PDB file of C-alpha atoms in Angstrom:
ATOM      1  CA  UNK A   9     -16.274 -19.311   0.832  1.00  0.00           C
ATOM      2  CA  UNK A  10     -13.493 -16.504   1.009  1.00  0.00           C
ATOM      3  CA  UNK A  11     -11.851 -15.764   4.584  1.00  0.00           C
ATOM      4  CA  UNK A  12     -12.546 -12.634   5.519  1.00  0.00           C
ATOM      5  CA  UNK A  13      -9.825 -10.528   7.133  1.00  0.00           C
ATOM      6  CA  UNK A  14     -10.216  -7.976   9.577  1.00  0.00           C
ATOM      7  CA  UNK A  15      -8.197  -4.710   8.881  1.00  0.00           C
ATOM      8  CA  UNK A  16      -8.834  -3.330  11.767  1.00  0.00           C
ATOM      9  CA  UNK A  17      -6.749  -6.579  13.606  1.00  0.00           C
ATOM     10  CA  UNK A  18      -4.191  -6.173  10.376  1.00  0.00           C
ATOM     11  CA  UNK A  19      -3.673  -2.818  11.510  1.00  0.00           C
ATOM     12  CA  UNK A  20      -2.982  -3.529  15.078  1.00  0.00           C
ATOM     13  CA  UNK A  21      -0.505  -6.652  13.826  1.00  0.00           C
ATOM     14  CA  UNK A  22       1.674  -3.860  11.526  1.00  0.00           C
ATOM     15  CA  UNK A  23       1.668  -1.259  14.797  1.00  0.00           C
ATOM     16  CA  UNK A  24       3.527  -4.164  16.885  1.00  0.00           C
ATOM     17  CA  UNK A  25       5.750  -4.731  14.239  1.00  0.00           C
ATOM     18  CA  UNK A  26       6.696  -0.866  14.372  1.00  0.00           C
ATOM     19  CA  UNK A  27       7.027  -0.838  17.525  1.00  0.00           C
ATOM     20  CA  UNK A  28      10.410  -3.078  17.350  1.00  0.00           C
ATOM     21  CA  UNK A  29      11.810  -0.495  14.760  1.00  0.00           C
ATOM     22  CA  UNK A  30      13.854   1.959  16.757  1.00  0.00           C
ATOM     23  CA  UNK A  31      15.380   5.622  16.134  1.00  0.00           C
ATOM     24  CA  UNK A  32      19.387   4.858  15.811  1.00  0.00           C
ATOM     25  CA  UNK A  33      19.725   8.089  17.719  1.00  0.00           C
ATOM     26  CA  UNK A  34      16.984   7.827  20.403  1.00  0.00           C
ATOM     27  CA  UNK A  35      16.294   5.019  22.141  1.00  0.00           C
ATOM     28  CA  UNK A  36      12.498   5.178  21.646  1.00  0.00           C
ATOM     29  CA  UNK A  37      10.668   2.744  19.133  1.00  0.00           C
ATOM     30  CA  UNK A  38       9.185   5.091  16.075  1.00  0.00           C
ATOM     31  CA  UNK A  39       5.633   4.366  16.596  1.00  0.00           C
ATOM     32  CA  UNK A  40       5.641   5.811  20.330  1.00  0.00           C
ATOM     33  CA  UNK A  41       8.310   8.396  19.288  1.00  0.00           C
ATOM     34  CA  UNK A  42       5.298   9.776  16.710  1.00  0.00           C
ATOM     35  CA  UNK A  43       7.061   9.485  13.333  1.00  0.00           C
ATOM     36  CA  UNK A  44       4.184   7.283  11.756  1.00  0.00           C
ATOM     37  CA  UNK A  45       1.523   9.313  10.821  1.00  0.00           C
ATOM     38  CA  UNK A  46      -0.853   6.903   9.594  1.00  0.00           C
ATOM     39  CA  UNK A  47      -1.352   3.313   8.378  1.00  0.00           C
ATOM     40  CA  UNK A  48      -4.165   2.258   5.618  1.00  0.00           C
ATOM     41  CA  UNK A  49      -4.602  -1.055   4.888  1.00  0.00           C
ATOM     42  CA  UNK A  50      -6.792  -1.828   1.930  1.00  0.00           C
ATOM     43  CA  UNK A  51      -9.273  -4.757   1.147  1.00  0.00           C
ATOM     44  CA  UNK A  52      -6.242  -6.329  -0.772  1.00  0.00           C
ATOM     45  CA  UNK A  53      -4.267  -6.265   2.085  1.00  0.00           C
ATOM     46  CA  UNK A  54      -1.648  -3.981   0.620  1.00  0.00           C
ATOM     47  CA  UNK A  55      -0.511  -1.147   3.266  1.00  0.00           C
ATOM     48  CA  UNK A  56       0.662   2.273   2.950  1.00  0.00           C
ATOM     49  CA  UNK A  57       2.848   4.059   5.499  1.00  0.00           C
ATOM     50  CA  UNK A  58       2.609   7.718   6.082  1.00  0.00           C
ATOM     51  CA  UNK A  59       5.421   8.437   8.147  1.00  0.00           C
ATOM     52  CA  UNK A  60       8.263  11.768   8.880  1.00  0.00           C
ATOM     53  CA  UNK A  61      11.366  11.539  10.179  1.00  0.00           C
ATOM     54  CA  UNK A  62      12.888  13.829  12.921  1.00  0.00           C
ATOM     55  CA  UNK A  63      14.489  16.030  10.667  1.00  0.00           C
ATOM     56  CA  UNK A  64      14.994  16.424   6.552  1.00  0.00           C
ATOM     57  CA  UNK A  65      18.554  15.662   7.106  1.00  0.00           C
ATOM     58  CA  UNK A  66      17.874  12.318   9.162  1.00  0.00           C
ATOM     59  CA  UNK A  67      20.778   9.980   9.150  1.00  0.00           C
ATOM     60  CA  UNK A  68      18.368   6.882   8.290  1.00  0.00           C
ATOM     61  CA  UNK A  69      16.596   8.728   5.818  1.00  0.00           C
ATOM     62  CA  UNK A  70      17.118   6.034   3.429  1.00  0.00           C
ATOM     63  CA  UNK A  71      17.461   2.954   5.719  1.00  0.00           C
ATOM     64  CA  UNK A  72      14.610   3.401   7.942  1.00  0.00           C
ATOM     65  CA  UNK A  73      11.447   3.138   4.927  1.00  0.00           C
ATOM     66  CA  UNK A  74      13.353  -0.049   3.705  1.00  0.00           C
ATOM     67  CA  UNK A  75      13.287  -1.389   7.301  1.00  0.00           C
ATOM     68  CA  UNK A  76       9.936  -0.310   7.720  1.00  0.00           C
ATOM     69  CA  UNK A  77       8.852  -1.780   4.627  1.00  0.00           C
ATOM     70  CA  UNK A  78      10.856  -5.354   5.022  1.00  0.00           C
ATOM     71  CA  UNK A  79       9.359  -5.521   8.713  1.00  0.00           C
ATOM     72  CA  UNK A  80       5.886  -4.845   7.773  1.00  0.00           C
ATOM     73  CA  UNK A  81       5.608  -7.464   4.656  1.00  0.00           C
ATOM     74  CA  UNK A  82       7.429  -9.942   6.711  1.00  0.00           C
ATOM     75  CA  UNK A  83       3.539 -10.272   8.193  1.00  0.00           C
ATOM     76  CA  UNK A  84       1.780 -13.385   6.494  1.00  0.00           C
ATOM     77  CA  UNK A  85      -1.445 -11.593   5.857  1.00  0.00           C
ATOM     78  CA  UNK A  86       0.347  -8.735   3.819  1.00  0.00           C
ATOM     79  CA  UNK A  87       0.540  -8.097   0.282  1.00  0.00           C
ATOM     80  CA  UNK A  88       2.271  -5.047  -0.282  1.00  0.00           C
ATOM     81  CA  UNK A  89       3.979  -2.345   1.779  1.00  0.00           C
ATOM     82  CA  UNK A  90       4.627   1.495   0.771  1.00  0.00           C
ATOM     83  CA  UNK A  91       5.943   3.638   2.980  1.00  0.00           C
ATOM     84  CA  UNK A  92       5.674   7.683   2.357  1.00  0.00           C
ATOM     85  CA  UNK A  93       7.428  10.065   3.900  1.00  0.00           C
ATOM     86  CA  UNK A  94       6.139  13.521   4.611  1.00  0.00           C
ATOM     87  CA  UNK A  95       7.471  16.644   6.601  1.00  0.00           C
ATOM     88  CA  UNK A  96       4.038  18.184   6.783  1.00  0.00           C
ATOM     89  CA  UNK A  97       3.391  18.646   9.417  1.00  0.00           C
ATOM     90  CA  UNK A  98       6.792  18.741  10.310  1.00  0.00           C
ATOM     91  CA  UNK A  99       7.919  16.321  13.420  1.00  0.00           C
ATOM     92  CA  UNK A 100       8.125  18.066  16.939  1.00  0.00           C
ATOM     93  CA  UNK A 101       8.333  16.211  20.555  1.00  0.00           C
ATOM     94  CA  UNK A 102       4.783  17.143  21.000  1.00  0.00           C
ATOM     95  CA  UNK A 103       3.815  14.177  18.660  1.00  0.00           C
ATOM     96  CA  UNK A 104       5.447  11.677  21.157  1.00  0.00           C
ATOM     97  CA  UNK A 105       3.201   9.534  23.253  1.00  0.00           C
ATOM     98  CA  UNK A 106       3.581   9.708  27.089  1.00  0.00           C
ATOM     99  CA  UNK A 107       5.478   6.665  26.843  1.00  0.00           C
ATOM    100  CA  UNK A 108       8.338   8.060  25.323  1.00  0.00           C
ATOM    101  CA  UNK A 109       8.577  11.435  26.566  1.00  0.00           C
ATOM    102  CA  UNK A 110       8.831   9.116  30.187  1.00  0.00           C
ATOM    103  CA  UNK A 111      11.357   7.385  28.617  1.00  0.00           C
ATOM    104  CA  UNK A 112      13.673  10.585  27.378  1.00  0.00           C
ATOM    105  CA  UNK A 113      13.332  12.242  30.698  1.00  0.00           C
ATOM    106  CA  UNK A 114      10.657  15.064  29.298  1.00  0.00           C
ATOM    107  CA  UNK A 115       8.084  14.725  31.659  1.00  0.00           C
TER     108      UNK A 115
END
């Protein structure tokens, strides 16, 4: 009998692990600052990123997906790890949760 794994509690797993990855230049984790876009995990367990950075010319532009990536297949249950980066839509402080807006002073 195979184990079944639930994605759904996969998923939640790889959003705490982003949530220890932080913006060098902001001191707001990148998951509350709004820079991940989406996360799929597949029945395989492999996981694909969808992520932007604040701007094209981001400091940790190459850094940050190799972080991301490292962190995220340092979980047991996964297989594989991509992470994409997109500037559409391009990153603004309206994709920030609450949280972090608090946090910068913004609301």
């Amino acid at each position: 009998m195979s184990e079944t794994i639930d994605t759904q509690d996969l998923g939640e797993q790889i959003v705490k692990v982003l949530k220890t990855i932080y913006d060098p230049e902001i001191p707001v984790d990148i998951y509350e600052l709004g820079l991940i876009y989406d996360v799929f995990v597949n029945e395989d367990n492999d996981v694909k990123i969808l992520m932007t950075l604040t701007s094209p010319n981001c400091p940790v532009a190459e850094s940050l997906p190799v972080e991301i990536e490292e962190k995220v297949k340092s979980i047991d249950l996964v297989k594989g790890t991509e992470v994409e980066i997109t500037f559409d839509p391009p990153w603004t402080q309206e994709l920030m949760s609450e949280e972090a807006k608090l946090e910068l002073g913004l609301l």
